[in-house]
GROMACS .gro file of C-alpha atoms in nm:
model
  161
    1MET     CA    1  13.691  10.717   4.791
    2LYS     CA    2  13.676  10.478   4.504
    3PRO     CA    3  13.333  10.435   4.336
    4PHE     CA    4  13.333  10.063   4.413
    5TYR     CA    5  13.347  10.129   4.790
    6GLY     CA    6  13.058  10.377   4.767
    7PHE     CA    7  12.855  10.117   4.580
    8LEU     CA    8  12.946   9.850   4.837
    9ILE     CA    9  12.843  10.077   5.127
   10ALA     CA   10  12.510  10.149   4.958
   11ILE     CA   11  12.444   9.776   4.907
   12CYS     CA   12  12.526   9.702   5.273
   13ALA     CA   13  12.294   9.980   5.390
   14LEU     CA   14  12.010   9.848   5.174
   15ALA     CA   15  12.062   9.492   5.297
   16ALA     CA   16  12.056   9.605   5.659
   17ALA     CA   17  11.743   9.813   5.603
   18GLN     CA   18  11.569   9.528   5.425
   19THR     CA   19  11.599   9.289   5.721
   20ALA     CA   20  11.427   9.538   5.950
   21PHE     CA   21  11.076   9.515   5.800
   22ALA     CA   22  10.811   9.273   5.922
   23GLU     CA   23  10.533   9.058   5.779
   24ASP     CA   24  10.180   9.027   5.913
   25ILE     CA   25  10.043   8.677   5.947
   26VAL     CA   26   9.677   8.652   6.038
   27VAL     CA   27   9.529   8.348   6.208
   28ARG     CA   28   9.151   8.326   6.168
   29ALA     CA   29   8.937   8.089   6.377
   30ILE     CA   30   8.628   7.981   6.181
   31ASN     CA   31   8.323   7.817   6.340
   32VAL     CA   32   8.247   7.502   6.135
   33ALA     CA   33   7.875   7.529   6.211
   34THR     CA   34   7.822   7.892   6.106
   35GLY     CA   35   8.121   7.986   5.887
   36ALA     CA   36   8.174   8.297   6.101
   37GLY     CA   37   8.481   8.395   6.299
   38ILE     CA   38   8.497   8.303   6.668
   39LYS     CA   39   8.614   8.559   6.921
   40ASN     CA   40   8.815   8.499   7.238
   41CYS     CA   41   9.025   8.208   7.112
   42ASP     CA   42   9.385   8.215   7.238
   43VAL     CA   43   9.626   8.171   6.948
   44SER     CA   44  10.002   8.116   6.947
   45LEU     CA   45  10.239   8.098   6.652
   46MET     CA   46  10.542   7.874   6.613
   47GLY     CA   47  10.798   7.856   6.336
   48GLY     CA   48  11.133   7.715   6.236
   49LEU     CA   49  11.362   7.593   5.961
   50SER     CA   50  11.209   7.245   5.954
   51ASN     CA   51  10.855   7.122   5.895
   52VAL     CA   52  10.885   6.885   6.193
   53PRO     CA   53  10.650   7.015   6.467
   54ALA     CA   54  10.892   6.918   6.746
   55GLN     CA   55  11.155   7.153   6.600
   56GLN     CA   56  10.931   7.461   6.594
   57ARG     CA   57  10.992   7.749   6.836
   58TRP     CA   58  10.765   8.025   6.967
   59LEU     CA   59  10.778   8.320   6.730
   60THR     CA   60  10.624   8.595   6.936
   61GLY     CA   61  10.657   8.473   7.294
   62ARG     CA   62  10.296   8.561   7.360
   63ARG     CA   63   9.945   8.454   7.283
   64LEU     CA   64   9.693   8.670   7.105
   65THR     CA   65   9.318   8.653   7.144
   66THR     CA   66   9.096   8.654   6.837
   67ALA     CA   67   8.881   8.961   6.779
   68THR     CA   68   8.508   8.954   6.704
   69ASP     CA   69   8.583   8.859   6.342
   70GLY     CA   70   8.791   8.560   6.457
   71ARG     CA   71   9.126   8.715   6.356
   72ALA     CA   72   9.451   8.742   6.549
   73ARG     CA   73   9.727   8.942   6.373
   74PHE     CA   74  10.090   8.849   6.436
   75ASN     CA   75  10.369   9.082   6.326
   76ILE     CA   76  10.673   8.867   6.246
   77THR     CA   77  11.006   9.039   6.191
   78GLN     CA   78  11.270   8.930   5.945
   79PRO     CA   79  11.427   8.686   5.900
   80LEU     CA   80  11.111   8.482   5.857
   81PRO     CA   81  11.114   8.112   5.943
   82ASP     CA   82  11.077   7.864   5.657
   83PHE     CA   83  10.780   7.690   5.819
   84ILE     CA   84  10.502   7.808   6.050
   85GLN     CA   85  10.234   7.651   6.270
   86ALA     CA   86   9.936   7.812   6.446
   87ASN     CA   87   9.788   7.663   6.764
   88LEU     CA   88   9.473   7.735   6.960
   89ASP     CA   89   9.564   7.730   7.327
   90ASN     CA   90   9.240   7.720   7.522
   91TYR     CA   91   8.945   7.488   7.564
   92GLU     CA   92   8.687   7.746   7.456
   93CYS     CA   93   8.772   7.685   7.091
   94LEU     CA   94   8.866   7.333   6.988
   95GLN     CA   95   9.042   7.270   6.657
   96CYS     CA   96   8.878   7.026   6.417
   97ASP     CA   97   9.214   6.873   6.328
   98ARG     CA   98   9.572   6.873   6.449
   99SER     CA   99   9.777   7.183   6.384
  100SER     CA  100   9.954   7.159   6.051
  101VAL     CA  101  10.294   7.300   5.963
  102PHE     CA  102  10.292   7.522   5.651
  103ALA     CA  103  10.562   7.678   5.435
  104VAL     CA  104  10.574   8.053   5.509
  105ASP     CA  105  10.606   8.128   5.136
  106GLU     CA  106  10.273   7.956   5.074
  107VAL     CA  107  10.103   8.135   5.366
  108LEU     CA  108  10.218   8.476   5.242
  109ARG     CA  109  10.146   8.403   4.876
  110VAL     CA  110   9.799   8.243   4.886
  111GLY     CA  111   9.698   8.167   5.247
  112VAL     CA  112   9.630   7.820   5.389
  113LEU     CA  113   9.354   7.616   5.552
  114ASN     CA  114   9.406   7.386   5.848
  115GLY     CA  115   9.197   7.070   5.805
  116MET     CA  116   8.877   6.950   5.966
  117ASN     CA  117   8.937   6.576   5.944
  118GLY     CA  118   9.017   6.507   6.309
  119LYS     CA  119   8.872   6.193   6.467
  120ASN     CA  120   8.747   6.144   6.820
  121ASN     CA  121   8.846   5.846   7.037
  122LYS     CA  122   8.566   5.636   6.881
  123GLY     CA  123   8.688   5.707   6.527
  124GLY     CA  124   8.404   5.942   6.441
  125PRO     CA  125   8.452   6.296   6.307
  126TYR     CA  126   8.553   6.549   6.571
  127CYS     CA  127   8.365   6.830   6.399
  128ARG     CA  128   8.047   6.823   6.199
  129PRO     CA  129   8.089   7.106   5.949
  130ASN     CA  130   7.804   7.283   5.779
  131LEU     CA  131   7.951   7.265   5.428
  132LYS     CA  132   7.689   7.503   5.287
  133LYS     CA  133   7.803   7.775   5.530
  134LEU     CA  134   8.171   7.704   5.459
  135GLU     CA  135   8.148   7.720   5.077
  136GLU     CA  136   8.263   8.080   5.058
  137VAL     CA  137   8.525   8.066   5.333
  138THR     CA  138   8.869   8.103   5.177
  139ALA     CA  139   9.209   8.203   5.303
  140LYS     CA  140   9.358   8.530   5.186
  141PRO     CA  141   9.732   8.583   5.129
  142GLY     CA  142   9.907   8.598   5.467
  143GLU     CA  143   9.627   8.412   5.644
  144ILE     CA  144   9.600   8.076   5.821
  145LEU     CA  145   9.242   7.952   5.865
  146ILE     CA  146   9.174   7.713   6.151
  147PHE     CA  147   8.837   7.539   6.165
  148VAL     CA  148   8.706   7.513   6.520
  149HIS     CA  149   8.395   7.439   6.716
  150LYS     CA  150   8.286   7.603   7.035
  151THR     CA  151   8.322   7.383   7.338
  152SER     CA  152   7.991   7.241   7.457
  153PHE     CA  153   7.892   7.227   7.822
  154ILE     CA  154   7.953   6.850   7.828
  155GLU     CA  155   8.301   6.888   7.676
  156LYS     CA  156   8.389   7.157   7.931
  157TRP     CA  157   8.265   6.933   8.212
  158ILE     CA  158   8.472   6.637   8.086
  159MET     CA  159   8.786   6.851   8.045
  160ARG     CA  160   8.757   7.029   8.379
  161GLU     CA  161   9.050   7.002   8.612
   0.00000   0.00000   0.00000
């Protein structure tokens, strides 16, 4: 066998092995009043080649529930999408802003924060954050932080089916 073919076979084997590993992306739900993680929030992850939310697809086909520290860990296999979006899927934990679409490179490199600038139907802020408690809350590499508030009794009553 010629040396070039041996080299080519080795390169192909490495390329095939490289696409088999996975990345962990952590979604953390943070209570805007306390700065602590919120447990029992259902989280789903979407991704795609475009940053247009309508063109995202489900990445894992399942929802995960946040643990006591507010984290849900998704294991995404290669090839990774270019853009990613995390959604909270239940009424126990309400996001303070719409879900944003982030570049996966940025999420893995530095981590990202979803906003807390959502407005209610009267134009007022949807969440009232305790900025003193949130001063030290930062995203770590591979992490998406979503600011949420626990649903009040009145909100649950209004949203009931």
